[in-house]
XYZ file of C-alpha atoms in Angstrom:
369
model
C 159.523 200.604 -22.847
C 161.394 203.238 -24.789
C 159.098 205.443 -26.799
C 159.432 205.058 -30.530
C 157.754 208.294 -31.505
C 160.715 209.410 -33.531
C 162.309 206.358 -35.070
C 165.727 207.282 -36.232
C 169.034 207.417 -34.497
C 169.816 205.781 -31.257
C 172.488 205.452 -28.629
C 174.051 202.074 -28.293
C 176.240 202.534 -25.254
C 175.104 205.728 -23.603
C 171.442 205.819 -22.794
C 171.975 209.467 -22.029
C 169.033 211.487 -23.337
C 165.383 211.085 -22.520
C 163.363 208.323 -24.045
C 162.040 210.346 -26.965
C 165.491 211.756 -27.681
C 166.904 208.241 -27.894
C 164.222 207.211 -30.346
C 165.060 210.232 -32.472
C 168.728 209.369 -32.530
C 168.837 205.641 -32.902
C 171.346 204.924 -35.635
C 174.037 207.202 -34.301
C 173.737 205.708 -30.854
C 174.112 202.214 -32.232
C 177.732 201.149 -32.398
C 178.688 198.183 -34.529
C 175.170 196.704 -34.345
C 174.897 196.483 -30.589
C 172.808 193.741 -29.019
C 169.366 194.335 -27.701
C 169.186 194.217 -23.928
C 166.187 194.379 -21.647
C 166.060 193.627 -17.948
C 163.448 192.758 -15.384
C 162.247 196.258 -14.662
C 158.692 197.030 -15.812
C 158.440 199.458 -18.673
C 162.177 199.633 -19.415
C 164.074 198.229 -22.347
C 167.337 198.805 -24.159
C 168.890 198.729 -27.613
C 166.357 197.345 -29.994
C 167.712 195.514 -33.003
C 166.065 196.471 -36.271
C 165.761 194.911 -39.673
C 164.210 195.974 -42.911
C 160.570 194.911 -43.332
C 161.275 194.285 -46.971
C 163.040 191.386 -48.616
C 164.742 192.547 -51.797
C 164.646 190.402 -54.891
C 168.276 189.388 -54.538
C 167.561 188.157 -51.004
C 164.713 186.014 -52.287
C 167.083 184.501 -54.804
C 169.534 183.797 -52.002
C 166.856 182.041 -49.972
C 165.932 179.927 -52.983
C 169.567 179.037 -53.534
C 169.979 177.955 -49.912
C 166.855 175.826 -49.920
C 167.418 174.217 -53.283
C 171.138 173.490 -53.081
C 173.553 172.331 -50.428
C 173.553 173.988 -47.020
C 175.395 177.279 -46.685
C 178.803 177.168 -45.051
C 179.491 178.904 -41.747
C 181.507 181.724 -43.396
C 178.668 182.264 -45.862
C 176.127 182.504 -43.053
C 178.349 184.857 -41.071
C 178.755 187.071 -44.125
C 174.981 187.271 -44.520
C 174.635 188.140 -40.843
C 177.186 190.930 -41.102
C 175.183 192.369 -43.993
C 171.935 191.876 -42.062
C 170.605 190.102 -45.152
C 167.116 188.581 -44.722
C 168.491 185.394 -46.276
C 170.679 184.858 -43.200
C 167.926 183.117 -41.248
C 167.209 180.466 -43.874
C 170.929 179.960 -44.403
C 171.545 179.501 -40.679
C 168.641 177.072 -40.379
C 170.038 174.998 -43.235
C 173.514 175.012 -41.700
C 172.232 173.724 -38.362
C 170.314 170.950 -40.092
C 173.457 169.940 -41.962
C 175.757 170.249 -38.919
C 173.634 169.772 -35.785
C 176.675 169.267 -33.526
C 178.423 172.450 -34.672
C 178.255 174.953 -31.813
C 179.249 177.880 -34.018
C 176.397 177.052 -36.367
C 174.003 177.348 -33.431
C 175.581 180.681 -32.480
C 174.886 181.896 -36.009
C 171.300 180.658 -35.798
C 170.818 182.422 -32.462
C 172.025 185.666 -33.980
C 169.876 185.222 -37.095
C 166.779 184.589 -34.999
C 167.483 187.686 -32.907
C 167.742 189.759 -36.068
C 164.492 188.202 -37.313
C 162.676 188.991 -34.058
C 162.186 185.299 -33.201
C 163.324 185.782 -29.626
C 161.917 182.664 -27.972
C 163.423 180.495 -30.689
C 166.649 182.485 -30.381
C 166.849 181.604 -26.683
C 166.436 177.923 -27.532
C 169.187 178.144 -30.141
C 171.424 180.051 -27.730
C 171.033 177.414 -25.050
C 171.985 174.762 -27.589
C 174.986 176.850 -28.678
C 176.325 177.239 -25.139
C 175.859 173.532 -24.465
C 177.823 172.592 -27.580
C 180.437 175.353 -27.242
C 180.865 176.125 -23.521
C 184.140 177.987 -24.138
C 182.760 180.212 -26.888
C 182.190 183.762 -25.626
C 179.990 184.603 -28.612
C 177.650 181.752 -27.736
C 176.962 183.291 -24.316
C 176.921 186.802 -25.737
C 174.160 185.969 -28.214
C 172.265 183.910 -25.657
C 172.241 186.993 -23.431
C 171.117 189.067 -26.373
C 168.266 186.653 -27.088
C 167.232 186.601 -23.432
C 167.313 190.384 -23.281
C 164.870 190.631 -26.149
C 162.709 187.814 -24.852
C 162.309 189.554 -21.492
C 160.509 192.361 -23.261
C 157.837 189.907 -24.403
C 156.946 188.250 -21.096
C 155.170 189.297 -17.929
C 156.721 190.224 -14.609
C 157.076 186.653 -13.372
C 158.754 185.727 -16.627
C 161.079 188.726 -16.350
C 162.125 187.716 -12.850
C 162.815 184.202 -14.073
C 164.845 185.214 -17.125
C 166.834 188.133 -15.701
C 169.380 186.012 -13.783
C 169.978 183.924 -16.904
C 170.565 187.093 -18.909
C 173.057 188.392 -16.344
C 174.838 185.044 -16.140
C 175.120 184.803 -19.928
C 176.818 188.172 -20.293
C 179.031 187.618 -17.259
C 180.159 184.298 -18.714
C 180.829 185.968 -22.068
C 183.078 188.521 -20.355
C 184.838 185.826 -18.362
C 185.610 183.924 -21.563
C 186.590 187.050 -23.507
C 187.480 190.030 -21.282
C 187.866 192.255 -24.357
C 184.257 191.710 -25.458
C 183.124 195.291 -24.902
C 179.614 194.664 -26.213
C 178.979 192.223 -23.378
C 180.407 194.656 -20.821
C 178.069 197.382 -22.083
C 175.154 194.982 -21.775
C 176.177 194.267 -18.198
C 176.289 197.988 -17.438
C 172.676 198.275 -18.524
C 171.698 195.276 -16.446
C 173.494 196.508 -13.333
C 171.968 199.980 -13.635
C 168.415 198.751 -14.124
C 168.179 195.630 -12.004
C 167.499 195.870 -8.270
C 170.301 194.856 -5.925
C 168.395 191.706 -4.967
C 168.790 190.558 -8.570
C 172.449 191.492 -8.790
C 172.187 195.112 -9.869
C 174.240 198.002 -8.559
C 175.966 201.183 -9.737
C 179.274 200.008 -8.321
C 179.213 196.966 -10.574
C 178.424 199.176 -13.556
C 181.413 201.389 -12.753
C 183.645 198.339 -12.602
C 182.578 197.413 -16.119
C 183.114 200.977 -17.366
C 186.641 200.958 -15.963
C 187.312 197.641 -17.671
C 186.001 198.990 -20.970
C 188.331 201.993 -20.697
C 191.322 199.667 -20.465
C 190.454 198.249 -23.878
C 188.992 201.347 -25.553
C 189.400 204.795 -24.004
C 186.606 206.396 -26.014
C 184.077 203.676 -25.234
C 185.129 204.011 -21.619
C 184.063 207.660 -21.709
C 180.687 206.804 -23.233
C 180.110 204.091 -20.639
C 180.880 206.582 -17.871
C 178.479 209.051 -19.481
C 175.736 206.426 -19.387
C 176.304 205.909 -15.677
C 176.375 209.656 -15.024
C 172.999 210.065 -16.700
C 171.608 207.201 -14.657
C 172.696 209.157 -11.586
C 170.995 212.291 -12.946
C 174.238 214.165 -13.503
C 173.977 215.498 -17.068
C 176.847 217.945 -16.607
C 179.218 215.104 -15.794
C 177.836 213.028 -18.665
C 178.432 215.906 -21.073
C 181.999 216.173 -19.805
C 182.628 212.511 -20.536
C 181.122 212.777 -24.010
C 183.109 215.930 -24.746
C 186.250 213.969 -23.882
C 185.138 211.146 -26.158
C 184.340 213.526 -29.020
C 187.682 215.286 -28.589
C 189.457 211.951 -28.890
C 187.489 211.099 -32.058
C 186.471 214.441 -33.580
C 185.179 212.916 -36.819
C 183.013 210.260 -35.190
C 179.441 211.051 -36.252
C 177.967 208.849 -33.565
C 179.764 210.666 -30.758
C 178.931 214.019 -32.290
C 175.242 213.167 -32.289
C 175.288 211.834 -28.747
C 176.822 215.065 -27.501
C 174.389 217.256 -29.440
C 171.399 215.381 -28.039
C 172.788 215.717 -24.521
C 173.298 219.446 -24.986
C 169.664 219.713 -26.033
C 168.429 217.691 -23.113
C 170.360 219.964 -20.760
C 168.913 222.992 -22.611
C 172.401 224.144 -23.495
C 171.059 225.498 -26.735
C 174.029 227.628 -27.778
C 176.445 224.720 -27.426
C 174.106 222.422 -29.336
C 173.756 225.023 -32.090
C 177.512 225.536 -32.365
C 178.114 221.785 -32.557
C 175.446 221.308 -35.225
C 176.675 224.222 -37.339
C 180.226 222.896 -37.157
C 178.917 219.493 -38.271
C 176.989 220.991 -41.189
C 180.068 222.964 -42.177
C 182.055 219.748 -42.354
C 179.284 217.624 -43.890
C 176.633 219.807 -45.566
C 174.907 216.724 -46.997
C 174.508 215.027 -43.612
C 170.804 214.408 -43.143
C 171.357 213.737 -39.441
C 172.902 217.173 -38.938
C 170.014 218.839 -40.773
C 167.456 216.960 -38.711
C 169.179 217.927 -35.476
C 169.143 221.602 -36.444
C 165.415 221.325 -37.021
C 164.917 219.451 -33.797
C 166.905 222.066 -31.884
C 164.716 224.841 -33.277
C 161.542 222.927 -32.425
C 162.668 222.244 -28.859
C 164.278 225.595 -28.051
C 162.131 228.065 -29.970
C 165.342 229.565 -31.349
C 166.877 229.487 -34.821
C 163.388 229.028 -36.278
C 164.175 230.061 -39.848
C 167.258 227.852 -39.974
C 165.391 224.980 -38.376
C 162.547 225.220 -40.880
C 164.964 225.243 -43.809
C 166.892 222.312 -42.335
C 163.811 220.123 -41.954
C 162.571 220.932 -45.440
C 166.014 219.974 -46.722
C 165.894 216.790 -44.641
C 162.610 215.768 -46.241
C 164.228 216.072 -49.668
C 167.326 214.084 -48.720
C 167.854 210.326 -49.064
C 167.302 208.550 -45.757
C 168.181 205.170 -44.352
C 165.925 202.856 -42.372
C 167.461 204.069 -39.122
C 167.040 207.787 -39.811
C 164.096 209.746 -38.379
C 160.980 209.070 -40.386
C 159.279 211.741 -42.503
C 156.398 211.863 -40.025
C 158.839 213.052 -37.358
C 160.251 215.747 -39.611
C 156.713 216.982 -40.376
C 155.895 216.970 -36.662
C 159.025 218.949 -35.786
C 158.363 221.328 -38.662
C 154.859 221.861 -37.327
C 156.299 222.744 -33.923
C 158.595 225.327 -35.498
C 155.779 226.903 -37.517
C 153.514 227.005 -34.460
C 156.224 228.785 -32.474
C 156.582 231.255 -35.348
C 152.842 232.007 -35.183
C 152.129 230.376 -38.552
C 149.302 228.213 -37.277
C 147.714 227.275 -40.596
C 151.039 226.006 -41.918
C 151.704 224.240 -38.628
C 148.334 222.520 -38.904
C 149.252 221.304 -42.380
C 152.474 219.770 -41.077
C 150.812 218.026 -38.141
C 148.174 216.660 -40.516
C 150.945 215.475 -42.851
C 152.506 213.609 -39.929
C 149.156 212.032 -39.058
C 148.560 211.047 -42.657
C 151.763 209.017 -42.444
C 150.907 207.675 -38.985
C 147.299 208.211 -37.837
C 148.230 207.002 -34.343
C 151.067 209.487 -33.757
C 150.183 210.797 -30.306
C 152.464 213.830 -30.331
C 151.051 215.116 -33.606
C 147.476 214.592 -32.399
C 148.156 216.559 -29.222
C 149.951 219.348 -31.070
C 147.119 219.640 -33.587
C 144.536 219.824 -30.821
C 146.543 222.532 -29.062
C 146.518 224.914 -32.058
């Protein structure tokens, strides 16, 4: 399973960097709330959906309104889902109770349960949705999404049983709606991870990438980059992402993907130039500041700038998907250790452990001082 040591930004299409790098870069890698996909390969998973652990007061009011008045309408439920509002689940449940034969209502419930982490129940809702709406691509898309998450919760026998259903769901979604790029990206992940006996294969993944490019040139490049990284060809993957970034120079997500790839390939100067250009354009970007700090921690270069960037990051507002403060303290500790400032480094590693006593990386770094 992908390490979550540095919860923050994350690739949605291109699973290009290493597992820790992906965890550090979660939000930028996610494109339009991609589905979660896991396949029947032990220890591997893709694209985790996240939701806030808190339910704001206004969401509680919304839940009360749904339960105490008439059922929410489908557009109302869909609006809540788009906002990732915690009230979406209760609203979807009420809609299904009011309209049990409405396939789109069951699609909404499937999606709401996925967002809520109720994956087994989401599979049940998805199966009901596809039975009621067999021509609805979204029904199969969200069933596949539910199955992908559910696979991560079961043992090997369960994975082998569910994987063909996952593949079939996404393939049916694409057949019903060839322009559904999210489903094609999910299939790429399946084909790259699954053994050939279960329908996997790089050739099939390339076919999907080519199809994606016909609908969206930039997403085609990122899909090709994902395949290149699977084939251990980072230089080719960087080339694809450079083409994507050139086509959309202001796309923060693509910018971050490319920077992380540069770092993984130890192309420090290119990573530094890209980050500095980003900071020049968006000096208040917390993601750019974090990446400068991360680059310094990984490369041992630009230590003063990296230290300043991480201290600035810790003062900046952050979203739920940005790297957590514990990660910034850990990276800051690495920088200080490389600069020979061991006492200060120890303080930063201890600050990280105070926030997360189980943080393995910080424990190891502290012990190594």
